CSV table of C-alpha atoms in Angstrom, one decimal:
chain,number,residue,atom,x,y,z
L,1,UNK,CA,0.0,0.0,0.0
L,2,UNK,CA,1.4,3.5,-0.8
L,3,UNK,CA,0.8,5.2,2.0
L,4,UNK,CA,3.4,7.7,1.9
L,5,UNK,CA,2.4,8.4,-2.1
L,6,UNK,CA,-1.1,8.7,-0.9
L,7,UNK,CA,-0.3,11.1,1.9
L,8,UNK,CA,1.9,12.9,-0.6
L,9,UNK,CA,-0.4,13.5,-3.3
L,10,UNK,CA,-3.1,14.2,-0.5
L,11,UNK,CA,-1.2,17.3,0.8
L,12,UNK,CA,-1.1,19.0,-2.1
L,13,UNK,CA,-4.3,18.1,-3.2
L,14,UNK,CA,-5.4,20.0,0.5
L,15,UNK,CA,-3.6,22.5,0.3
L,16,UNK,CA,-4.1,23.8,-2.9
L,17,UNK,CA,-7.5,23.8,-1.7
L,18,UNK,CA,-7.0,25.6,1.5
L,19,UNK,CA,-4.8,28.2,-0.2
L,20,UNK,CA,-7.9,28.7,-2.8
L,21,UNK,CA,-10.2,29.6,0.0
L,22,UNK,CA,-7.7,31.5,2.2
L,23,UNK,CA,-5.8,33.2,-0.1
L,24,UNK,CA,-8.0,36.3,-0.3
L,25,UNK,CA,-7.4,36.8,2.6
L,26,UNK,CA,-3.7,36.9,2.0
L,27,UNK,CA,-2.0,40.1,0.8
L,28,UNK,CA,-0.1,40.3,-2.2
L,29,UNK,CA,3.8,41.7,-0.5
L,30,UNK,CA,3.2,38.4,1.8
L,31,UNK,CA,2.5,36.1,-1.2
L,32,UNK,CA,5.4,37.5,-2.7
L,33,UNK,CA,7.9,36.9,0.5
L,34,UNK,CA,6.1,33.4,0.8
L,35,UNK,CA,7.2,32.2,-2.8
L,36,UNK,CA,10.6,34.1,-2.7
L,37,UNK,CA,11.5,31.7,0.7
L,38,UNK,CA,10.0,28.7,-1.3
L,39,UNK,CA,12.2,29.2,-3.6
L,40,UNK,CA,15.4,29.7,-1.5
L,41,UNK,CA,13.9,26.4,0.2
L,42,UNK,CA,13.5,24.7,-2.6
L,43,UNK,CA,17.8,26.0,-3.5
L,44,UNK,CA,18.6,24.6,-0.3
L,45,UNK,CA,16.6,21.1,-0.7
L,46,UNK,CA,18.4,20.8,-4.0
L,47,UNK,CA,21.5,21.1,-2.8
L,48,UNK,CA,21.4,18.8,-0.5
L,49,UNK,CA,20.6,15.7,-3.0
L,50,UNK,CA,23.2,17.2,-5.1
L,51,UNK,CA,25.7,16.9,-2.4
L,52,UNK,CA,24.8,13.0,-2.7
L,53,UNK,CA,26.4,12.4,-6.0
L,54,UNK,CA,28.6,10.2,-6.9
L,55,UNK,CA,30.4,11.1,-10.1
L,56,UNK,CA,29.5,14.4,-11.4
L,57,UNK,CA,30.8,13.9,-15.1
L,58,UNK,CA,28.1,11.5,-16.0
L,59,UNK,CA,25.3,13.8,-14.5
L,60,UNK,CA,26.7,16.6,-16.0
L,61,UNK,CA,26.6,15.2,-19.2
L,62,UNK,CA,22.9,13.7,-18.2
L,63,UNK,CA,22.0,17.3,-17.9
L,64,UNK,CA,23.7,19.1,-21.0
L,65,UNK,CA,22.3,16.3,-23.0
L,66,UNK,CA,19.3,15.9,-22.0
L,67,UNK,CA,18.1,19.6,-21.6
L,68,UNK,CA,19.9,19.9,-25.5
L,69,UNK,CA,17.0,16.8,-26.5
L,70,UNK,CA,14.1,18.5,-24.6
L,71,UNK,CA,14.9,21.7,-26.4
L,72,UNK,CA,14.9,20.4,-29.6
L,73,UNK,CA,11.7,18.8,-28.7
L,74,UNK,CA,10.0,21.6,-27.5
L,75,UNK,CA,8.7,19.6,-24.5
L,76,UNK,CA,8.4,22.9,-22.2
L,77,UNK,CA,6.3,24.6,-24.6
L,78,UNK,CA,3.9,21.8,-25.3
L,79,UNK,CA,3.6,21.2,-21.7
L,80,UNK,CA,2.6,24.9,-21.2
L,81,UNK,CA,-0.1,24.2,-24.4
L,82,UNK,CA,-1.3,21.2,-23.2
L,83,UNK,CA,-2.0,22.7,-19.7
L,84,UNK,CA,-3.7,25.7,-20.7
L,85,UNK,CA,-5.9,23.3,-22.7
L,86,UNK,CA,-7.0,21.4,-19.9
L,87,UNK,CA,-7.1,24.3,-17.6
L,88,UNK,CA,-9.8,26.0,-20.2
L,89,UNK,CA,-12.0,23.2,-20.1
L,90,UNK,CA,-12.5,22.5,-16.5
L,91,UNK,CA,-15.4,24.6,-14.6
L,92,UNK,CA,-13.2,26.2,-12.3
L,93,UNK,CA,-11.7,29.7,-12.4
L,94,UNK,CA,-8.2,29.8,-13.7
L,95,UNK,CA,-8.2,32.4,-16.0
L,96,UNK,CA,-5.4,34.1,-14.0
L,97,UNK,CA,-2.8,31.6,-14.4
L,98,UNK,CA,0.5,32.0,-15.8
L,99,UNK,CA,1.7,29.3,-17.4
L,100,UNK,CA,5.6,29.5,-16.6
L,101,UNK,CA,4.7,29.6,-13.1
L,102,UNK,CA,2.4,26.8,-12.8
L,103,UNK,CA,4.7,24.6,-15.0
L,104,UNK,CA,7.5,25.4,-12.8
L,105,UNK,CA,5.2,24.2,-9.9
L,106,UNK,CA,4.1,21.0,-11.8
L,107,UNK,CA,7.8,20.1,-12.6
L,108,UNK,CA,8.8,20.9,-8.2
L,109,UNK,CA,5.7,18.7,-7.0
L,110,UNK,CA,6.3,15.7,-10.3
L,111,UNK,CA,9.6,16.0,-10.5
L,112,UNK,CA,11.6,16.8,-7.1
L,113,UNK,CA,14.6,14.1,-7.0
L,114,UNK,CA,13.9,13.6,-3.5
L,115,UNK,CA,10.1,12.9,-4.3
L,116,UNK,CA,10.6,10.2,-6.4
L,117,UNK,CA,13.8,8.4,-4.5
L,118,UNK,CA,11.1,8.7,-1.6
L,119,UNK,CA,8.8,6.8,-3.8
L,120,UNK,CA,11.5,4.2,-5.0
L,121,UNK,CA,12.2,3.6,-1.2
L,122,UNK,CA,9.0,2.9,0.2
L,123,UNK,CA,8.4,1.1,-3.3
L,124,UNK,CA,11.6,-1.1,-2.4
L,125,UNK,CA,11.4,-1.4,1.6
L,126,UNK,CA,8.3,-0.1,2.5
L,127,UNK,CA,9.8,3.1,4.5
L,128,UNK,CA,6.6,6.0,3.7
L,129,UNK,CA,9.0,8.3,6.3
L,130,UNK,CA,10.8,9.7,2.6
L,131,UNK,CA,7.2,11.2,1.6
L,132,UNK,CA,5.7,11.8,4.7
L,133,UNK,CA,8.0,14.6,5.9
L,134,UNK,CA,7.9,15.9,2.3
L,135,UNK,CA,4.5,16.0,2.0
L,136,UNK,CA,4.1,18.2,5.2
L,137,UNK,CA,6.6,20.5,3.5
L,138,UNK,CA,4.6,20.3,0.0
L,139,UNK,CA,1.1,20.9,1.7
L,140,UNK,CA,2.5,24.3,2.8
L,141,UNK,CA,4.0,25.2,-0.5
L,142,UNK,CA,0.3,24.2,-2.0
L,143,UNK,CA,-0.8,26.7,0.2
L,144,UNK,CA,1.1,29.4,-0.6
L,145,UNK,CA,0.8,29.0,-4.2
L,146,UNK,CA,-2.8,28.3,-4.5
L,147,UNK,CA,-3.1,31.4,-3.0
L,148,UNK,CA,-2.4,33.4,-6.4
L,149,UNK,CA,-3.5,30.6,-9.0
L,150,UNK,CA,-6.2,29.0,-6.8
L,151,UNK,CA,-7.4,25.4,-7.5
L,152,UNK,CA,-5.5,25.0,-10.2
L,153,UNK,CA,-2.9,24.0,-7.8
L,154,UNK,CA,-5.0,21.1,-6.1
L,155,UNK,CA,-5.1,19.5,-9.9
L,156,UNK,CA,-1.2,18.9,-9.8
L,157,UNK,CA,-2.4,16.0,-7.5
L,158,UNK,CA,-3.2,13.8,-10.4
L,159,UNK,CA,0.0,13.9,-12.3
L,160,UNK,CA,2.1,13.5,-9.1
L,161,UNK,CA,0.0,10.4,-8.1
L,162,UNK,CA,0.8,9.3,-11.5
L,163,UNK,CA,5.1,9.9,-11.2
L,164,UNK,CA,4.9,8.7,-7.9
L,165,UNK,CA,3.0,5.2,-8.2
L,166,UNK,CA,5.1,4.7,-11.4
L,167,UNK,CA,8.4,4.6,-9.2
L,168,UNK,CA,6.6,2.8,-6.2
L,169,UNK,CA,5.7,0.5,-8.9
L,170,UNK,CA,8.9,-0.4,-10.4
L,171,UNK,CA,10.7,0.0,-7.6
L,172,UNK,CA,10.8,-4.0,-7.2
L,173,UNK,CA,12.0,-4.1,-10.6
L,174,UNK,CA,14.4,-1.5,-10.7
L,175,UNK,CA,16.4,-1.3,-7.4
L,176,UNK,CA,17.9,-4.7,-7.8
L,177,UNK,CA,19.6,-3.8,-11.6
L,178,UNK,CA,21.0,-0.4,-9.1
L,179,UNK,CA,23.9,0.5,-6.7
L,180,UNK,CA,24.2,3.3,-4.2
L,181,UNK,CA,25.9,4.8,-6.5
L,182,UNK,CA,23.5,5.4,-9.5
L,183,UNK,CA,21.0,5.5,-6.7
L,184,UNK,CA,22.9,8.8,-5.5
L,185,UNK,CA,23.7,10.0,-9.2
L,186,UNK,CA,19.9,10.4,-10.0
L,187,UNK,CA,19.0,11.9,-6.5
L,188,UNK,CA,21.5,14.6,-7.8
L,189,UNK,CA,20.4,15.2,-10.8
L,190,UNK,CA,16.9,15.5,-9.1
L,191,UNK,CA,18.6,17.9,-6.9
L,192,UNK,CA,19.9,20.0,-9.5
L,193,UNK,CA,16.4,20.2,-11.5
L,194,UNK,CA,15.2,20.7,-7.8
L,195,UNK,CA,17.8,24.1,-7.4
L,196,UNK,CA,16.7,25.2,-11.1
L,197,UNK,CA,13.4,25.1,-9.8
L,198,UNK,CA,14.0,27.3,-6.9
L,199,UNK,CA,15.8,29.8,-8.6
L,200,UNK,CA,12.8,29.9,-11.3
L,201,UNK,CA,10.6,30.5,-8.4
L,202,UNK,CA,13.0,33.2,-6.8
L,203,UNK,CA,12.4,35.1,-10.5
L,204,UNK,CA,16.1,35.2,-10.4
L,205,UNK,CA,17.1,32.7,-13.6
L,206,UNK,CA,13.9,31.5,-15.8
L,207,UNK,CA,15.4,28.1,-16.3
L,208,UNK,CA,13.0,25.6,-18.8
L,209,UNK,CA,12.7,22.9,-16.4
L,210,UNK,CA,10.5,20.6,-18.5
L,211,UNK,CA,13.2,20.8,-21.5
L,212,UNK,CA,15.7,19.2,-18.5
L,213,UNK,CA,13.8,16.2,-17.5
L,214,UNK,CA,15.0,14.0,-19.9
L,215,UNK,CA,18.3,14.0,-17.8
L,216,UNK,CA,16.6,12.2,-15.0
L,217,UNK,CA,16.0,9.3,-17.8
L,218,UNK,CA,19.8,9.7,-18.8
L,219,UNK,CA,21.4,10.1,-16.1
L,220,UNK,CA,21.3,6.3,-15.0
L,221,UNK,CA,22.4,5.0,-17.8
L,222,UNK,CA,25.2,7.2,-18.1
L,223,UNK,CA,26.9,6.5,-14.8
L,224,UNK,CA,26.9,2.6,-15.2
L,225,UNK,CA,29.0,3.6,-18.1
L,226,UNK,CA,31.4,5.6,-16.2
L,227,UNK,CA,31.3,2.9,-13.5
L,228,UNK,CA,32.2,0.6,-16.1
L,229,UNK,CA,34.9,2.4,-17.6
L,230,UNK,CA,36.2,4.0,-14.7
């Protein structure tokens, strides 16, 4: 049973919702200072998977070579088409929406390294303690940013639960073909899309996040090479 993907998911399903009714009540310099400590969070979370790494060529190359394929696909800007598409059509208010914003806040909650070695874990050994701290910390940042797009944020839910079971899923399947080591290499990489996100967040670098996931796909296979080689 995933409980800690369940609990996970249910956070920021709650408090988007939350942070939809009470963030009228919130004033738009505290919103601001909210997301601009996210973000230095979010830095600071980042850094510390990135610390985990093992070899860094193999991840660097993960990352220069994967962001160079999601660029050449496009993939930020068809996410951004495909969500405003699904946005229109649902009967709730989200008019008000930017796009870069909420696709940065898709790629945090989806695609956190940390999230999904949480998921792995308790997919592997059972251990839901991974996601249950992090979903305390991702029900808050619901909140906060629910407040300016309202329940918009709550949908982010599905997609999460979708990531997150994936992992739990395959965990069985894919830990034993691991080590540590690429174990550590991917929570890095995670970390660095993690920091990317932050500093999005911040407004101080608007990095395409979605053009850089195809690292986290990369970067595995890449550092059984270098372990194999070096």
């Amino acid at each position: 049973m995933p409980i800690g993907v369940l609990c996970e998911c249910g956070g920021v399903f709650l408090g988007g919702l939350i942070g939809t009714v009470c963030g009228k009540y919130i004033d738009d310099e505290t919103k601001d200072l909210l997301t601009a400590i996210f973000g230095l969070a979010a830095i600071g979370n980042g850094i510390m998977s990135l610390i985990k790494c093992s070899a860094m060529p193999p991840m660097t190359l993960a990352l220069i070579i994967g962001t160079l394929l999601g660029h050449l696909l496009r993939m930020e800007q068809g996410v951004k088409t495909g969500l405003r598409t699904l946005l229109d059509k649902l009967p709730i208010p989200t008019g008000k929406v930017d796009m870069d914003e909420y696709v940065t806040i898709v790629a945090i909650f989806c695609a956190s390294g940390f999230g999904i070695y949480g998921a792995l874990m308790e997919g592997m050994s059972g251990d839901s303690s991974i996601l249950l701290s992090k979903s305390i910390m991702d029900f808050f940042t619901a909140v906060i940013f629910a407040g300016t797009m309202g329940a918009a944020v709550s949908l982010i839910a599905a997609p999460q639960f979708a990531v997150f079971f994936f992992f739990f899923w395959v965990a069985g399947r894919i830990i034993p073909l691991t080590t540590p080591e690429l174990l550590n290499d991917f929570m890095a990489c995670g970390g660095i899309l993690t920091i990317a996100a932050g500093l999005r967040v911040s407004k101080i670098k608007d990095i395409p996040l979605i053009n850089m996931l195809p690292a986290l796909v990369l970067v595995m296979p890449f550092s059984w090479v270098w372990g194999m080689i070096f």
